[in-house]
C-alpha positions as a printed NumPy array, in Angstrom:
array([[157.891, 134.615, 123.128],
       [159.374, 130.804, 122.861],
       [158.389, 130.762, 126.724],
       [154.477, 129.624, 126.231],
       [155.626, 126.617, 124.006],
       [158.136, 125.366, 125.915],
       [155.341, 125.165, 129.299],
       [152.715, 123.666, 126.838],
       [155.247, 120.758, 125.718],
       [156.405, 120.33 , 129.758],
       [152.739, 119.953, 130.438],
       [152.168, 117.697, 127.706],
       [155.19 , 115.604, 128.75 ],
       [153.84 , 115.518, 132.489],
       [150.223, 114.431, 131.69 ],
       [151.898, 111.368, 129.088],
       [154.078, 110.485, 132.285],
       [151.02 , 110.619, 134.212],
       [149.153, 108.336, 132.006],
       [152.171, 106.07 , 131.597],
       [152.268, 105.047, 135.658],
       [148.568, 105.224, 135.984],
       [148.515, 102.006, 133.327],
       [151.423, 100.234, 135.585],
       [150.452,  97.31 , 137.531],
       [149.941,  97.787, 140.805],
       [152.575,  95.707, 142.898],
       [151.237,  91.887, 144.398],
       [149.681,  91.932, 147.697],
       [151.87 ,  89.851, 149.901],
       [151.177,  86.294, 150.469],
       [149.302,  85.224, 153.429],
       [151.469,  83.171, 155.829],
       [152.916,  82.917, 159.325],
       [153.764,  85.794, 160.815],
       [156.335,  83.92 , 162.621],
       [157.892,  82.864, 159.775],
       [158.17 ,  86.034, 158.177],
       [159.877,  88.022, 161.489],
       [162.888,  84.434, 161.5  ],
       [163.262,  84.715, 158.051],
       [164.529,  86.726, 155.054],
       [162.784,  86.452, 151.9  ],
       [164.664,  85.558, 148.588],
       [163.6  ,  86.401, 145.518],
       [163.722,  83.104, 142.936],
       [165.98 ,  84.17 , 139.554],
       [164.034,  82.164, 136.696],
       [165.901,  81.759, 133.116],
       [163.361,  83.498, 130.768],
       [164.919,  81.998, 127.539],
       [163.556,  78.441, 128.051],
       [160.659,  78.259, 130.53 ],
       [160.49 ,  74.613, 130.233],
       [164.18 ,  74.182, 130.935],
       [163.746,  76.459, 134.478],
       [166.931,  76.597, 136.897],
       [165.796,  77.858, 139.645],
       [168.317,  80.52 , 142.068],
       [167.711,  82.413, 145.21 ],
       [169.918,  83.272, 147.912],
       [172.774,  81.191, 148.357],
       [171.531,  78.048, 146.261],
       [171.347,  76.939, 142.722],
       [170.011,  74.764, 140.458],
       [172.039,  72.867, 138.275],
       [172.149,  69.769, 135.544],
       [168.146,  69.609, 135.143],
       [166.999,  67.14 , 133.136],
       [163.676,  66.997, 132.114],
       [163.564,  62.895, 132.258],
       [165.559,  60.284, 134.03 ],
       [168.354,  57.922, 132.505],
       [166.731,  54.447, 132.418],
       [169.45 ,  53.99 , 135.509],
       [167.485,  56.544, 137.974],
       [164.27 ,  53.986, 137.334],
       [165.83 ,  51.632, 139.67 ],
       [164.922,  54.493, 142.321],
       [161.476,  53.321, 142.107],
       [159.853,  50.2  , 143.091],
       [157.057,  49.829, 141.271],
       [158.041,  50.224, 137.495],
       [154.373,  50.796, 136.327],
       [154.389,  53.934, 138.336],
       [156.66 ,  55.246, 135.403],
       [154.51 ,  54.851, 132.563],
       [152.032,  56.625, 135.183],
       [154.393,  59.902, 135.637],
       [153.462,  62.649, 133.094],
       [156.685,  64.738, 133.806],
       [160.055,  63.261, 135.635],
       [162.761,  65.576, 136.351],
       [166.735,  65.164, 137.792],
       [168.49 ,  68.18 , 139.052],
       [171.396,  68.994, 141.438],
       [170.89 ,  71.276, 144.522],
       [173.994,  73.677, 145.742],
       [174.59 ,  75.621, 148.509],
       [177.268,  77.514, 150.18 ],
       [180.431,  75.599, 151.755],
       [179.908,  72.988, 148.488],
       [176.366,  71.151, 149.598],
       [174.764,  69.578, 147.442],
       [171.665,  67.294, 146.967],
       [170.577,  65.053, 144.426],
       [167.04 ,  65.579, 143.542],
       [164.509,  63.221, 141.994],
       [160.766,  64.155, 140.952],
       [157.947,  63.027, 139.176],
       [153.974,  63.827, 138.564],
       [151.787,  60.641, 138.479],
       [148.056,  61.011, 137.146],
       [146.855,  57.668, 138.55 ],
       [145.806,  56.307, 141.371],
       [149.12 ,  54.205, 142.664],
       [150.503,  52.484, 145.641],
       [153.82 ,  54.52 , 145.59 ],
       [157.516,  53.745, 147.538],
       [160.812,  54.266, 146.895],
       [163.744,  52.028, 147.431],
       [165.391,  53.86 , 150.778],
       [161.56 ,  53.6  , 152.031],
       [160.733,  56.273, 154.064],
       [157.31 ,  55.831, 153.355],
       [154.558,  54.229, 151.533],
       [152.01 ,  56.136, 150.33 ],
       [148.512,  55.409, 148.4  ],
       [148.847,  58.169, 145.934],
       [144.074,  58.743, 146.657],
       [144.55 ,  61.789, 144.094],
       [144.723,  61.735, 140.201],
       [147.264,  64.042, 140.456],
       [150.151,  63.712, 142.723],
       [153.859,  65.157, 142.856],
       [156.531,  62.795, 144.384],
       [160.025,  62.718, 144.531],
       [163.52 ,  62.15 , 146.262],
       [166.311,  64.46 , 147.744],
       [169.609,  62.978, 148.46 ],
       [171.934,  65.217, 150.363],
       [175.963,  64.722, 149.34 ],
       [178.437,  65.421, 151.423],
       [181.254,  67.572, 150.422],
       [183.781,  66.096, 147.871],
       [181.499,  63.119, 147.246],
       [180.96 ,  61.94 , 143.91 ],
       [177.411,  62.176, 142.686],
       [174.91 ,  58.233, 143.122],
       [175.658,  56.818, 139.729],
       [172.559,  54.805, 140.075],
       [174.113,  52.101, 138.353],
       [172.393,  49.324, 140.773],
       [170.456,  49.4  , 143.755],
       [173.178,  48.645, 145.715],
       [174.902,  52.438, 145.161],
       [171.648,  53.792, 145.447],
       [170.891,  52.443, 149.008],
       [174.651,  53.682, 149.8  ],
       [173.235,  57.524, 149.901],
       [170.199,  56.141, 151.845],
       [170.585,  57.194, 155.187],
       [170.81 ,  61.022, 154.261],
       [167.739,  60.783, 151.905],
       [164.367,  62.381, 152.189],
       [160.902,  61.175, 150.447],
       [158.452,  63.847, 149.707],
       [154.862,  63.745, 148.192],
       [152.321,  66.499, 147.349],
       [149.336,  65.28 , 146.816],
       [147.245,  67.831, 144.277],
       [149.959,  69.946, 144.321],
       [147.511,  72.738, 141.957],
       [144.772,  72.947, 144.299],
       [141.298,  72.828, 143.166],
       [137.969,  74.229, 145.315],
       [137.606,  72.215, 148.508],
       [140.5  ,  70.17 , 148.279],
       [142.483,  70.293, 151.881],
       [145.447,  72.677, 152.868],
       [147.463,  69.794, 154.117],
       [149.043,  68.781, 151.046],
       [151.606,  66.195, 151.697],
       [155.08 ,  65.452, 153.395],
       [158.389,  65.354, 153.6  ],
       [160.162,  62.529, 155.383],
       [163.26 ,  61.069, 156.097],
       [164.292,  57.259, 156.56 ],
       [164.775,  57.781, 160.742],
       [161.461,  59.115, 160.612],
       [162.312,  62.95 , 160.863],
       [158.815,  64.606, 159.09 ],
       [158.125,  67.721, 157.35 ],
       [154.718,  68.642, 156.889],
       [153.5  ,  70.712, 153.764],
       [150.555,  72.617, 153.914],
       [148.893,  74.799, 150.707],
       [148.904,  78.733, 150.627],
       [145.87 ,  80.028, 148.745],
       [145.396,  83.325, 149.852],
       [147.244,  86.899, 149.583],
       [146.597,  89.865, 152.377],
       [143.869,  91.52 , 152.476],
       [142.291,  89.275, 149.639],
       [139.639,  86.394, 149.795],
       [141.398,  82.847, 149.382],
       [141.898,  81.498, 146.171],
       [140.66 ,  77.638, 145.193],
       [144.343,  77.067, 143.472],
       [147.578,  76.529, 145.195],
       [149.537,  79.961, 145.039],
       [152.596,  78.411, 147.306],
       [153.472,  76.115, 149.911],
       [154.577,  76.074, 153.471],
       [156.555,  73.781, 155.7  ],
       [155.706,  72.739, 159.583],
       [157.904,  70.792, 161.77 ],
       [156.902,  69.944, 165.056],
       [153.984,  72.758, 164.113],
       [156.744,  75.378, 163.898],
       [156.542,  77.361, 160.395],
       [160.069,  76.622, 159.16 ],
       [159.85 ,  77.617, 155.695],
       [157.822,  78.418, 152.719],
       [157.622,  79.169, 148.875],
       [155.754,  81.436, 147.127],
       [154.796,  79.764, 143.26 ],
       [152.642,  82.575, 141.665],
       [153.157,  85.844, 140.908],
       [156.537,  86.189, 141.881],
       [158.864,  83.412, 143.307],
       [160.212,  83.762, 146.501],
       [161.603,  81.138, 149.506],
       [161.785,  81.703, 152.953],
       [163.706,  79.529, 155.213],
       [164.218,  80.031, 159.235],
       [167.687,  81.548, 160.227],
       [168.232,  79.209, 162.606],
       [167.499,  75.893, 160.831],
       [170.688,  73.755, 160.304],
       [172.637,  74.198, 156.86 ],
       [171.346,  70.586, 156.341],
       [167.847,  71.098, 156.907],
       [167.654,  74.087, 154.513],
       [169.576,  72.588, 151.543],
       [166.606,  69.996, 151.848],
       [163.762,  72.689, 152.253],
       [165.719,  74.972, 149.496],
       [166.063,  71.367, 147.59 ],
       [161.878,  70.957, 147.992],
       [161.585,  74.58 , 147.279],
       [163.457,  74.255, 143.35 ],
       [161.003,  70.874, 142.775],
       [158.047,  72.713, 143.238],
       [159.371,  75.689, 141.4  ],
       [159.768,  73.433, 138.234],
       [157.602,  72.022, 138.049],
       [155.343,  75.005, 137.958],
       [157.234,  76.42 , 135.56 ],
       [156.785,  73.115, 133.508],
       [153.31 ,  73.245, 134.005],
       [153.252,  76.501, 132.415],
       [155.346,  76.187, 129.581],
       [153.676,  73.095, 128.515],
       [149.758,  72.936, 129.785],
       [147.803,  70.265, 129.456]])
């Protein structure tokens, strides 16, 4: 006689189960990129504190973000030549890049809202920042067992020069109609990374904001990084441990500041 209730509640229990995965999200369509780049490359999911958004420490894979600040110690101006660029920069962040066998890279970056004429001191390039809104910044590989710039004078700074890169993004949000070639990343012998917008998942039409980036050299796909919905990097296999602690380096910058854009909108 207890038989009939005991179907009735297993049936009830099935149809709430039902319901409960018919209201789950379905999962994000990959994003549209090279499908070179995905068959050379594995793709690492980014780790993202969820206590403090606006305090984000990026991880995936083998590398790890460390010692953000969200400002620079009146010493790390010097790393700029034109001071009034500074009062220009809405965010400026400091963090140190690792990586296995103890790399590391020293990483500079900042979002200026005006128009500027815009170099740093190891001068890799000089750029006229034509957007309102550009993201620039420095990466400064260390070699292993070296103390950390101290950025006490310009002198120490232009020490670490001949392993730094220069990067700018210009727009790095993406509006409609603004181009896919977004900026660059280049070094002080000339060495150039090219960074190009990703706006569109598979199998859906493109979207006018910025949902990641990727990165060309020599118009080989040689990595990329996925911003929105979930984080991910992808970096060749056969790139040089130096070239992906800067592309893993580039990867973290972009990552926070998206994740400072969020937490703090304006």
């Amino acid at each position: 006689m207890k038989i009939l209730p005991a179907l009735v509640c297993l049936t009830a229990l099935g149809l709430l189960g039902a319901c409960a995965t018919s209201t789950q999200p379905p999962p994000a369509a990959p994003l549209l990129m090279a499908s070179d780049l995905r068959a050379h490359s594995d793709a690492l999911a980014v780790a993202l504190p969820t206590d403090n958004p606006a305090q984000p420490s990026p991880q995936f894979g083998d590398y790890t973000t460390h010692h953000l600040e969200a400002r620079w110690s009146r010493e790390r101006d010097f790393m700029v030549v034109n001071p009034t660029q500074l009062t220009q920069a809405r965010q400026k962040f400091s963090f140190t890049q690792q990586g296995p066998q103890e790399q590391r890279a020293e990483v500079l970056g900042m979002t200026i809202l005006r128009n500027a004429s815009f170099h740093w001191v190891n001068g890799a390039f000089t750029s006229d920042l034509n957007q309102s809104n550009s993201f620039a910044g420095s990466i400064t590989p260390l070699r292993p067992n070296t103390p950390a710039p101290t950025f006490k004078s310009l002198s120490g700074i232009l020490n670490y020069g001949e392993f730094a890169w220069e990067f700018i993004v210009y727009n790095p949000d993406g509006n409609e109609g603004s181009a896919l070639e977004s900026g660059m990343i280049q070094d002080i012998r000339g060495n150039q990374i090219l960074i190009r917008a990703l706006r569109q998942f598979e199998n859906q039409p493109p979207s006018p904001r910025n949902l990641g980036f990727e990165f060309l050299q020599n118009d080989v796909h040689i990595g990329a990084v996925s911003l929105l919905p979930s984080p991910q990097v992808w970096l060749r296999r056969d790139l040089s441990p130096d070239l992906k602690l800067v592309l893993s380096s580039l990867s973290s910058a972009l990552l926070i500041r998206q994740s400072m854009q969020t937490a703090t909108p304006h």
